[in-house]
């Protein structure tokens, strides 16, 4: 027997109904905010991520599913959505046609991490990217958009932590401050962090090991590395955030640095207590240099990504089970004998083409077992047809709630069923 690969999960119909409900709520909010969907391929050139996310990041050094394709090209299963979206934006010349774009996306991402609760190798993200603006109002909109999606999906107990990493020069200053701070602590940092020290000291703040986490606590006590422009931008974001509805749960945290190198200026993470060690349900920030670094114009951009699997864990804790989306069966058809089944098939298709949710048992099971199916499916009506009914060109329609039965001739059937469904209440 074959099994799904480690860290990759099927979504069976009972799960899928929750996924659809969650995605539907998110799409609804995106559309209200004027965001439009973008879909990019799952497979991309490896170099796209190495250049954008950064050669020293965990994602690039350890987590990418990469391989040579049949044409010996270095390709990867996408580990995140931002770089492909910027690639698509530039490839379609949107920067020349209409530079300001608000995108959203939903889809699978792949990272070869150690699977555990809330951490998979194929996971799914709902995200948004605004390309073409430096305005702090856009940062506030992105944060509010993210929190509206969480609210709509019944997730309440979340916290948003906000920081500003500064522009390119500020990040160099910050790296220098960190290097000096960690210099005499090298022996107590883990091996990975010792490597990060020279190449990318900001990554040390992101280390998940307890030992390193304890040391990093004092690293930014009085760090002052932001230029005036970035300080102003940060105050602007906070001012705009004050104009959002009461209750936006945002607090400042200088230790939020994010695990991807392209971030500059505003960064944020959203945590939820139901997630334990993997407590981030989503994260995001500005990437003002990425479009230019990828060969486009110098324009600002900001985005976020939420993990769907983690959202489902959080919403199960905060609001119980999300309501599913599959519509209830309105008419279930039970037949006796091959001849009546053929006629019933005609009726079934007529019902479906009229938009009535209906189903049938094709296997010739006993009437008793078909009625059991109808109950299991919570059908509102069962349409029963055997040789007798077929001979008289009529059917028996049973209301499954009050067990009332009526005989209805074929030629009046659809209209009658519609009428009955209109007056049916649960
Ligand atoms: P973490 O610190 O948990 O590794 P991250 O910083 O690597 O998260 P991002 O790249 O910011 O994560 O991705 C945004 C969101 O995607 C995360 O907040 C999380 O909800 C989800 N996510 C990331 N990696 C995984 C994974 N391996 N399994 C499930 N969800 C994930
Ligand atoms: Mg990670």
Short mmCIF file of C-alpha atoms and ligand atoms in Angstrom, two decimals:
data_model
loop_
_atom_site.label_atom_id
_atom_site.label_comp_id
_atom_site.label_asym_id
_atom_site.label_seq_id
_atom_site.Cartn_x
_atom_site.Cartn_y
_atom_site.Cartn_z
CA UNK A 1 0.00 0.00 0.00
CA UNK A 2 1.29 3.43 -0.87
CA UNK A 3 1.37 6.23 1.66
CA UNK A 4 1.56 10.00 1.31
CA UNK A 5 5.09 11.37 1.74
CA UNK A 6 6.24 12.48 5.20
CA UNK A 7 4.94 15.94 6.05
CA UNK A 8 2.37 15.89 3.24
CA UNK A 9 -1.30 15.42 3.97
CA UNK A 10 -4.49 14.57 2.13
CA UNK A 11 -7.48 16.73 2.71
CA UNK A 12 -10.44 14.34 2.81
CA UNK A 13 -13.95 15.72 2.13
CA UNK A 14 -14.71 16.46 5.80
CA UNK A 15 -11.53 18.56 6.01
CA UNK A 16 -12.03 20.12 2.60
CA UNK A 17 -15.34 21.60 3.63
CA UNK A 18 -13.52 23.50 6.41
CA UNK A 19 -10.79 24.59 4.00
CA UNK A 20 -13.34 25.87 1.52
CA UNK A 21 -15.18 27.74 4.22
CA UNK A 22 -11.95 29.37 5.43
CA UNK A 23 -10.75 30.19 1.92
CA UNK A 24 -14.20 31.49 0.98
CA UNK A 25 -14.19 33.89 3.95
CA UNK A 26 -10.71 35.12 3.03
CA UNK A 27 -11.64 35.61 -0.65
CA UNK A 28 -14.71 37.55 0.39
CA UNK A 29 -12.57 39.96 2.44
CA UNK A 30 -9.90 40.27 -0.30
CA UNK A 31 -12.56 41.29 -2.80
CA UNK A 32 -14.00 43.84 -0.38
CA UNK A 33 -10.53 45.37 -0.04
CA UNK A 34 -10.00 45.48 -3.83
CA UNK A 35 -7.39 42.69 -4.08
CA UNK A 36 -7.34 40.44 -7.15
CA UNK A 37 -6.17 36.87 -7.39
CA UNK A 38 -2.84 35.90 -8.91
CA UNK A 39 -1.84 32.25 -9.56
CA UNK A 40 1.75 31.36 -10.29
CA UNK A 41 3.31 27.95 -11.07
CA UNK A 42 4.33 25.56 -8.28
CA UNK A 43 7.72 24.96 -9.93
CA UNK A 44 10.18 27.83 -10.39
CA UNK A 45 13.84 28.38 -11.15
CA UNK A 46 15.91 27.75 -8.03
CA UNK A 47 17.84 30.97 -8.51
CA UNK A 48 14.67 33.05 -8.11
CA UNK A 49 14.53 32.09 -4.42
CA UNK A 50 18.26 32.01 -3.75
CA UNK A 51 18.59 35.62 -4.94
CA UNK A 52 15.45 36.96 -3.26
CA UNK A 53 15.10 35.06 0.03
CA UNK A 54 18.86 35.03 0.57
CA UNK A 55 21.63 32.42 0.33
CA UNK A 56 22.15 32.22 4.11
CA UNK A 57 18.52 31.76 5.16
CA UNK A 58 17.17 28.47 6.53
CA UNK A 59 14.74 28.20 3.63
CA UNK A 60 17.50 28.31 1.00
CA UNK A 61 20.20 26.39 2.86
CA UNK A 62 18.09 23.54 4.23
CA UNK A 63 14.43 23.63 3.30
CA UNK A 64 13.97 23.75 -0.46
CA UNK A 65 12.80 20.76 -2.49
CA UNK A 66 15.22 21.26 -5.35
CA UNK A 67 16.16 19.02 -8.25
CA UNK A 68 17.36 19.01 -11.82
CA UNK A 69 14.53 18.66 -14.32
CA UNK A 70 14.86 16.63 -17.51
CA UNK A 71 16.52 19.52 -19.24
CA UNK A 72 19.12 19.70 -16.42
CA UNK A 73 17.63 22.97 -15.15
CA UNK A 74 17.87 23.70 -11.43
CA UNK A 75 14.26 23.95 -10.27
CA UNK A 76 12.45 24.02 -6.89
CA UNK A 77 8.97 23.53 -5.54
CA UNK A 78 8.15 27.07 -4.45
CA UNK A 79 8.81 27.61 -0.72
CA UNK A 80 6.89 30.92 -0.60
CA UNK A 81 4.72 33.19 -2.74
CA UNK A 82 6.29 36.66 -2.82
CA UNK A 83 9.26 36.12 -5.16
CA UNK A 84 7.14 34.31 -7.81
CA UNK A 85 4.58 37.11 -7.69
CA UNK A 86 7.22 39.80 -8.22
CA UNK A 87 8.62 37.68 -11.07
CA UNK A 88 5.15 37.41 -12.66
CA UNK A 89 4.52 41.15 -12.15
CA UNK A 90 7.75 42.04 -13.97
CA UNK A 91 7.38 39.34 -16.63
CA UNK A 92 3.93 40.68 -17.55
CA UNK A 93 5.31 44.25 -17.59
CA UNK A 94 2.71 45.39 -15.08
CA UNK A 95 5.19 47.95 -13.80
CA UNK A 96 4.86 49.71 -17.17
CA UNK A 97 1.12 49.23 -17.60
CA UNK A 98 -0.27 49.79 -14.11
CA UNK A 99 2.48 49.77 -11.47
CA UNK A 100 0.16 49.82 -8.44
CA UNK A 101 -1.26 46.32 -7.97
CA UNK A 102 -3.02 44.57 -5.11
CA UNK A 103 -2.78 40.78 -5.37
CA UNK A 104 -3.94 37.87 -3.28
CA UNK A 105 -3.05 34.19 -3.57
CA UNK A 106 -3.98 30.85 -2.04
CA UNK A 107 -1.97 27.71 -2.60
CA UNK A 108 0.58 25.11 -1.54
CA UNK A 109 4.17 25.90 -0.51
CA UNK A 110 6.94 23.37 0.09
CA UNK A 111 9.68 23.31 2.71
CA UNK A 112 11.68 20.24 3.73
CA UNK A 113 11.38 20.80 7.49
CA UNK A 114 11.00 18.30 10.32
CA UNK A 115 7.26 17.54 10.35
CA UNK A 116 5.42 18.13 13.64
CA UNK A 117 2.11 19.64 14.76
CA UNK A 118 1.57 22.77 12.65
CA UNK A 119 4.71 22.16 10.58
CA UNK A 120 4.42 20.30 7.30
CA UNK A 121 6.47 19.85 4.16
CA UNK A 122 3.58 20.77 1.93
CA UNK A 123 1.60 23.48 3.65
CA UNK A 124 -0.77 26.10 2.34
CA UNK A 125 -0.76 29.84 2.52
CA UNK A 126 -3.28 32.60 2.02
CA UNK A 127 -1.41 35.79 1.25
CA UNK A 128 -1.51 39.28 -0.20
CA UNK A 129 1.01 41.56 -1.88
CA UNK A 130 0.69 45.26 -2.67
CA UNK A 131 3.29 46.33 -5.23
CA UNK A 132 3.92 49.95 -6.19
CA UNK A 133 3.66 52.06 -3.05
CA UNK A 134 5.84 53.30 -0.21
CA UNK A 135 2.90 54.79 1.68
CA UNK A 136 2.66 53.80 5.36
CA UNK A 137 -1.11 53.66 4.81
CA UNK A 138 -0.57 50.53 2.70
CA UNK A 139 1.31 48.82 5.55
CA UNK A 140 -1.64 49.62 7.81
CA UNK A 141 -4.10 48.33 5.21
CA UNK A 142 -2.18 45.06 4.85
CA UNK A 143 -2.18 44.53 8.63
CA UNK A 144 -5.85 45.37 8.88
CA UNK A 145 -6.64 43.06 5.95
CA UNK A 146 -4.82 40.20 7.67
CA UNK A 147 -6.62 40.81 10.94
CA UNK A 148 -10.03 41.07 9.18
CA UNK A 149 -9.40 37.64 7.66
CA UNK A 150 -8.53 36.18 11.06
CA UNK A 151 -11.63 37.80 12.60
CA UNK A 152 -13.89 36.51 9.83
CA UNK A 153 -12.59 32.96 10.24
CA UNK A 154 -13.40 33.02 13.95
CA UNK A 155 -9.79 33.39 15.17
CA UNK A 156 -9.82 35.76 18.10
CA UNK A 157 -6.96 35.13 20.49
CA UNK A 158 -4.15 36.32 18.20
CA UNK A 159 -1.47 38.97 18.71
CA UNK A 160 0.30 41.05 16.08
CA UNK A 161 3.91 42.04 16.81
CA UNK A 162 5.27 44.93 14.78
CA UNK A 163 8.79 46.13 14.05
CA UNK A 164 10.80 48.18 11.57
CA UNK A 165 14.10 46.77 10.26
CA UNK A 166 15.01 49.94 8.40
CA UNK A 167 16.24 50.39 4.86
CA UNK A 168 19.30 48.74 3.30
CA UNK A 169 21.79 51.02 5.10
CA UNK A 170 19.94 50.68 8.42
CA UNK A 171 20.10 46.90 8.11
CA UNK A 172 23.86 47.13 7.61
CA UNK A 173 24.06 49.27 10.77
CA UNK A 174 21.90 46.77 12.65
CA UNK A 175 24.09 43.87 11.49
CA UNK A 176 27.14 45.71 12.80
CA UNK A 177 25.52 46.32 16.20
CA UNK A 178 24.60 42.63 16.40
CA UNK A 179 28.08 41.46 15.37
CA UNK A 180 29.64 43.54 18.14
CA UNK A 181 27.12 42.27 20.67
CA UNK A 182 27.62 38.61 19.80
CA UNK A 183 31.42 38.76 19.38
CA UNK A 184 32.28 37.71 22.97
CA UNK A 185 29.36 35.25 23.10
CA UNK A 186 30.49 33.11 20.18
CA UNK A 187 31.30 30.10 22.33
CA UNK A 188 27.76 29.88 23.73
CA UNK A 189 25.97 30.31 20.41
CA UNK A 190 25.05 27.21 18.39
CA UNK A 191 27.10 26.17 15.36
CA UNK A 192 24.57 27.59 12.89
CA UNK A 193 24.62 30.94 14.66
CA UNK A 194 28.43 30.98 14.58
CA UNK A 195 28.18 30.70 10.80
CA UNK A 196 25.48 33.36 10.71
CA UNK A 197 27.76 35.70 12.65
CA UNK A 198 29.90 36.54 9.62
CA UNK A 199 27.43 36.13 6.83
CA UNK A 200 24.14 37.37 8.23
CA UNK A 201 24.05 38.16 11.99
CA UNK A 202 20.35 39.20 11.85
CA UNK A 203 19.48 35.54 11.37
CA UNK A 204 20.79 34.86 14.91
CA UNK A 205 17.74 36.70 16.30
CA UNK A 206 15.60 34.19 14.45
CA UNK A 207 17.29 31.10 15.96
CA UNK A 208 14.80 28.71 17.56
CA UNK A 209 17.31 27.09 19.98
CA UNK A 210 16.74 28.00 23.63
CA UNK A 211 20.43 28.71 24.32
CA UNK A 212 20.67 31.25 21.50
CA UNK A 213 17.26 32.71 22.30
CA UNK A 214 18.41 33.53 25.86
CA UNK A 215 21.54 35.28 24.59
CA UNK A 216 19.70 37.32 21.96
CA UNK A 217 17.41 38.83 24.62
CA UNK A 218 19.79 41.68 25.42
CA UNK A 219 21.02 42.30 21.88
CA UNK A 220 18.82 45.24 20.99
CA UNK A 221 18.46 46.95 24.36
CA UNK A 222 19.42 50.42 23.17
CA UNK A 223 20.01 49.77 19.48
CA UNK A 224 19.40 52.95 17.50
CA UNK A 225 19.98 52.14 13.85
CA UNK A 226 16.98 53.58 11.97
CA UNK A 227 17.52 56.59 9.70
CA UNK A 228 15.09 59.52 9.92
CA UNK A 229 13.18 58.37 6.84
CA UNK A 230 12.52 54.95 8.34
CA UNK A 231 11.65 56.40 11.76
CA UNK A 232 9.07 58.65 10.06
CA UNK A 233 7.69 55.76 8.05
CA UNK A 234 7.31 53.66 11.19
CA UNK A 235 5.49 56.50 13.03
CA UNK A 236 3.27 56.86 9.97
CA UNK A 237 2.31 53.17 10.03
CA UNK A 238 1.49 53.38 13.74
CA UNK A 239 -0.57 56.53 13.21
CA UNK A 240 -2.57 54.88 10.44
CA UNK A 241 -3.05 51.81 12.59
CA UNK A 242 -4.66 54.03 15.24
CA UNK A 243 -7.28 54.97 12.66
CA UNK A 244 -8.40 51.34 12.33
CA UNK A 245 -11.35 49.99 14.32
CA UNK A 246 -10.77 49.63 18.05
CA UNK A 247 -9.28 46.33 19.04
CA UNK A 248 -6.52 45.88 16.47
CA UNK A 249 -4.12 43.85 18.57
CA UNK A 250 -0.75 45.28 17.61
CA UNK A 251 2.30 45.75 19.82
CA UNK A 252 5.89 46.72 19.06
CA UNK A 253 8.64 44.09 19.29
CA UNK A 254 12.21 44.92 18.17
CA UNK A 255 13.09 41.21 17.95
CA UNK A 256 10.85 40.48 14.98
CA UNK A 257 13.36 40.16 12.11
CA UNK A 258 11.75 37.54 9.80
CA UNK A 259 13.52 34.63 8.17
CA UNK A 260 13.79 36.05 4.65
CA UNK A 261 16.44 38.57 3.58
CA UNK A 262 14.26 40.65 1.27
CA UNK A 263 12.38 42.32 4.12
CA UNK A 264 13.11 45.98 4.84
CA UNK A 265 11.28 48.56 6.97
CA UNK A 266 7.97 47.29 8.41
CA UNK A 267 7.82 43.65 9.51
CA UNK A 268 5.22 41.84 11.59
CA UNK A 269 4.30 38.42 12.93
CA UNK A 270 1.00 37.10 14.20
CA UNK A 271 1.02 34.54 16.99
CA UNK A 272 -1.69 32.38 18.52
CA UNK A 273 -1.45 30.43 21.82
CA UNK A 274 -3.09 27.29 20.36
CA UNK A 275 -0.02 26.75 18.16
CA UNK A 276 2.52 25.92 20.90
CA UNK A 277 6.13 26.02 19.70
CA UNK A 278 5.03 26.84 16.14
CA UNK A 279 3.14 29.86 17.35
CA UNK A 280 3.16 31.98 14.17
CA UNK A 281 -0.10 31.84 12.28
CA UNK A 282 1.11 34.45 9.80
CA UNK A 283 3.72 37.07 9.05
CA UNK A 284 4.75 39.69 6.57
CA UNK A 285 6.31 43.03 5.89
CA UNK A 286 7.79 45.44 3.36
CA UNK A 287 10.24 44.44 0.67
CA UNK A 288 11.08 47.78 -0.87
CA UNK A 289 14.24 46.63 -2.69
CA UNK A 290 13.02 43.34 -4.13
CA UNK A 291 11.33 44.66 -7.29
CA UNK A 292 14.46 46.65 -8.17
CA UNK A 293 16.80 43.78 -7.26
CA UNK A 294 14.84 41.53 -9.59
CA UNK A 295 15.37 43.88 -12.50
CA UNK A 296 12.35 46.20 -12.13
CA UNK A 297 11.89 49.81 -11.09
CA UNK A 298 12.55 51.10 -7.61
CA UNK A 299 9.07 50.79 -6.11
CA UNK A 300 7.86 49.85 -2.65
CA UNK A 301 5.94 46.69 -1.83
CA UNK A 302 4.40 45.03 1.22
CA UNK A 303 2.63 41.75 1.89
CA UNK A 304 1.72 38.96 4.29
CA UNK A 305 1.16 35.20 4.34
CA UNK A 306 -1.07 33.19 6.68
CA UNK A 307 -0.63 29.44 7.13
CA UNK A 308 -3.96 27.68 6.48
CA UNK A 309 -3.16 24.57 8.56
CA UNK A 310 -2.27 26.78 11.53
CA UNK A 311 -5.37 28.95 11.00
CA UNK A 312 -7.50 25.80 11.24
CA UNK A 313 -5.82 24.82 14.53
CA UNK A 314 -6.37 28.34 15.90
CA UNK A 315 -9.98 28.60 14.78
CA UNK A 316 -10.82 25.16 16.20
CA UNK A 317 -9.61 26.47 19.58
CA UNK A 318 -11.35 29.86 19.43
CA UNK A 319 -14.70 29.08 17.85
CA UNK A 320 -15.05 25.30 17.78
CA UNK A 321 -15.60 23.83 14.35
CA UNK A 322 -16.08 26.11 11.35
CA UNK A 323 -19.29 25.48 9.50
CA UNK A 324 -18.88 23.47 6.35
CA UNK A 325 -19.96 24.53 2.89
CA UNK A 326 -21.34 21.40 1.24
CA UNK A 327 -25.00 22.01 0.53
CA UNK A 328 -27.44 19.49 2.02
CA UNK A 329 -29.04 17.01 -0.36
CA UNK A 330 -32.50 18.32 -1.23
CA UNK A 331 -33.77 15.27 -3.07
CA UNK A 332 -32.45 11.71 -2.74
CA UNK A 333 -33.77 9.20 -5.23
CA UNK A 334 -34.46 5.62 -4.14
CA UNK A 335 -35.35 3.12 -6.83
CA UNK A 336 -36.50 -0.49 -7.04
CA UNK A 337 -35.49 -2.35 -10.19
CA UNK A 338 -33.41 -1.55 -13.26
CA UNK A 339 -36.26 -0.06 -15.34
CA UNK A 340 -37.23 2.50 -12.71
CA UNK A 341 -33.56 3.35 -12.15
CA UNK A 342 -33.22 4.35 -15.80
CA UNK A 343 -36.25 6.64 -15.59
CA UNK A 344 -34.99 7.95 -12.25
CA UNK A 345 -31.67 8.82 -13.90
CA UNK A 346 -33.58 11.05 -16.32
CA UNK A 347 -35.39 12.73 -13.41
CA UNK A 348 -32.12 13.13 -11.46
CA UNK A 349 -30.51 14.99 -14.35
CA UNK A 350 -33.55 17.19 -14.76
CA UNK A 351 -33.48 18.05 -11.05
CA UNK A 352 -29.76 18.85 -11.23
CA UNK A 353 -30.16 21.02 -14.30
CA UNK A 354 -32.80 22.96 -12.36
CA UNK A 355 -30.20 23.56 -9.63
CA UNK A 356 -31.78 21.19 -7.11
CA UNK A 357 -29.12 19.36 -5.07
CA UNK A 358 -29.90 15.71 -5.66
CA UNK A 359 -28.34 12.26 -5.60
CA UNK A 360 -29.15 8.60 -6.20
CA UNK A 361 -27.96 5.09 -5.32
CA UNK A 362 -26.80 3.30 -8.49
CA UNK A 363 -26.07 -0.09 -6.93
CA UNK A 364 -29.54 -1.56 -6.71
CA UNK A 365 -29.43 -1.80 -2.90
CA UNK A 366 -32.56 -2.68 -0.95
CA UNK A 367 -35.10 0.09 -0.38
CA UNK A 368 -34.37 -0.10 3.34
CA UNK A 369 -30.69 0.55 2.80
CA UNK A 370 -31.40 3.37 0.35
CA UNK A 371 -33.64 5.03 2.95
CA UNK A 372 -30.78 4.67 5.43
CA UNK A 373 -28.50 6.47 2.93
CA UNK A 374 -31.04 9.25 2.57
CA UNK A 375 -31.08 9.72 6.34
CA UNK A 376 -27.31 9.66 6.56
CA UNK A 377 -27.08 12.36 3.92
CA UNK A 378 -29.76 14.36 5.77
CA UNK A 379 -31.78 14.53 2.58
CA UNK A 380 -34.85 16.78 2.81
CA UNK A 381 -36.99 14.66 0.48
CA UNK A 382 -36.71 11.15 -0.86
CA UNK A 383 -38.21 10.37 -4.22
CA UNK A 384 -39.20 6.68 -4.33
CA UNK A 385 -39.85 4.84 -7.56
CA UNK A 386 -40.49 1.14 -8.33
CA UNK A 387 -42.18 -0.76 -11.16
CA UNK A 388 -45.69 0.20 -9.90
CA UNK A 389 -44.90 3.91 -9.96
CA UNK A 390 -43.10 3.61 -13.29
CA UNK A 391 -46.19 1.90 -14.80
CA UNK A 392 -48.37 4.81 -13.67
CA UNK A 393 -45.74 7.48 -14.60
CA UNK A 394 -45.60 8.81 -11.06
CA UNK A 395 -43.33 8.87 -8.02
CA UNK A 396 -43.72 8.91 -4.26
CA UNK A 397 -42.18 11.95 -2.61
CA UNK A 398 -41.40 11.56 1.09
CA UNK A 399 -40.67 14.51 3.38
CA UNK A 400 -37.87 13.12 5.54
CA UNK A 401 -38.55 15.50 8.41
CA UNK A 402 -42.23 14.76 9.07
CA UNK A 403 -42.41 11.49 7.01
CA UNK A 404 -45.40 12.81 5.00
CA UNK A 405 -45.73 11.10 1.59
CA UNK A 406 -47.38 12.26 -1.64
CA UNK A 407 -47.79 10.66 -5.04
CA UNK A 408 -46.86 13.02 -7.85
CA UNK A 409 -47.17 12.45 -11.62
CA UNK A 410 -44.02 12.81 -13.75
CA UNK A 411 -45.23 15.77 -15.75
CA UNK A 412 -45.78 17.90 -12.67
CA UNK A 413 -42.75 16.68 -10.75
CA UNK A 414 -40.10 19.42 -10.97
CA UNK A 415 -42.59 22.25 -10.31
CA UNK A 416 -44.03 20.36 -7.33
CA UNK A 417 -40.62 19.62 -5.84
CA UNK A 418 -39.60 23.27 -6.21
CA UNK A 419 -42.78 24.35 -4.47
CA UNK A 420 -42.19 21.90 -1.62
CA UNK A 421 -38.57 22.94 -1.21
CA UNK A 422 -39.64 26.57 -0.95
CA UNK A 423 -41.84 25.87 2.05
CA UNK A 424 -39.39 23.40 3.63
CA UNK A 425 -37.67 24.71 6.73
CA UNK A 426 -35.19 22.91 8.91
P1 LIG B 1 8.15 29.52 11.34
O1 LIG B 1 8.85 30.50 12.21
O2 LIG B 1 7.01 28.83 12.00
O3 LIG B 1 9.09 28.56 10.65
P2 LIG B 1 8.26 31.15 9.02
O4 LIG B 1 8.76 32.45 9.50
O5 LIG B 1 9.22 30.23 8.37
O6 LIG B 1 7.47 30.39 10.19
P3 LIG B 1 6.78 32.39 6.87
O7 LIG B 1 7.75 32.14 5.82
O8 LIG B 1 6.64 33.76 7.41
O9 LIG B 1 6.99 31.37 8.08
O10 LIG B 1 5.35 31.88 6.40
C1 LIG B 1 4.12 32.47 6.85
C2 LIG B 1 3.25 31.47 7.55
O11 LIG B 1 3.22 30.24 6.83
C3 LIG B 1 3.74 31.05 8.93
O12 LIG B 1 3.35 32.01 9.88
C4 LIG B 1 3.01 29.74 9.12
O13 LIG B 1 1.66 29.94 9.51
C5 LIG B 1 3.03 29.15 7.74
N1 LIG B 1 4.13 28.18 7.63
C6 LIG B 1 5.42 28.41 7.36
N2 LIG B 1 6.14 27.26 7.32
C7 LIG B 1 5.23 26.28 7.56
C8 LIG B 1 5.32 24.85 7.64
N3 LIG B 1 6.46 24.19 7.43
N4 LIG B 1 4.19 24.14 7.92
C9 LIG B 1 3.01 24.78 8.11
N5 LIG B 1 2.86 26.11 8.04
C10 LIG B 1 3.95 26.86 7.77
MG1 LIG B 2 10.20 28.52 8.93
#
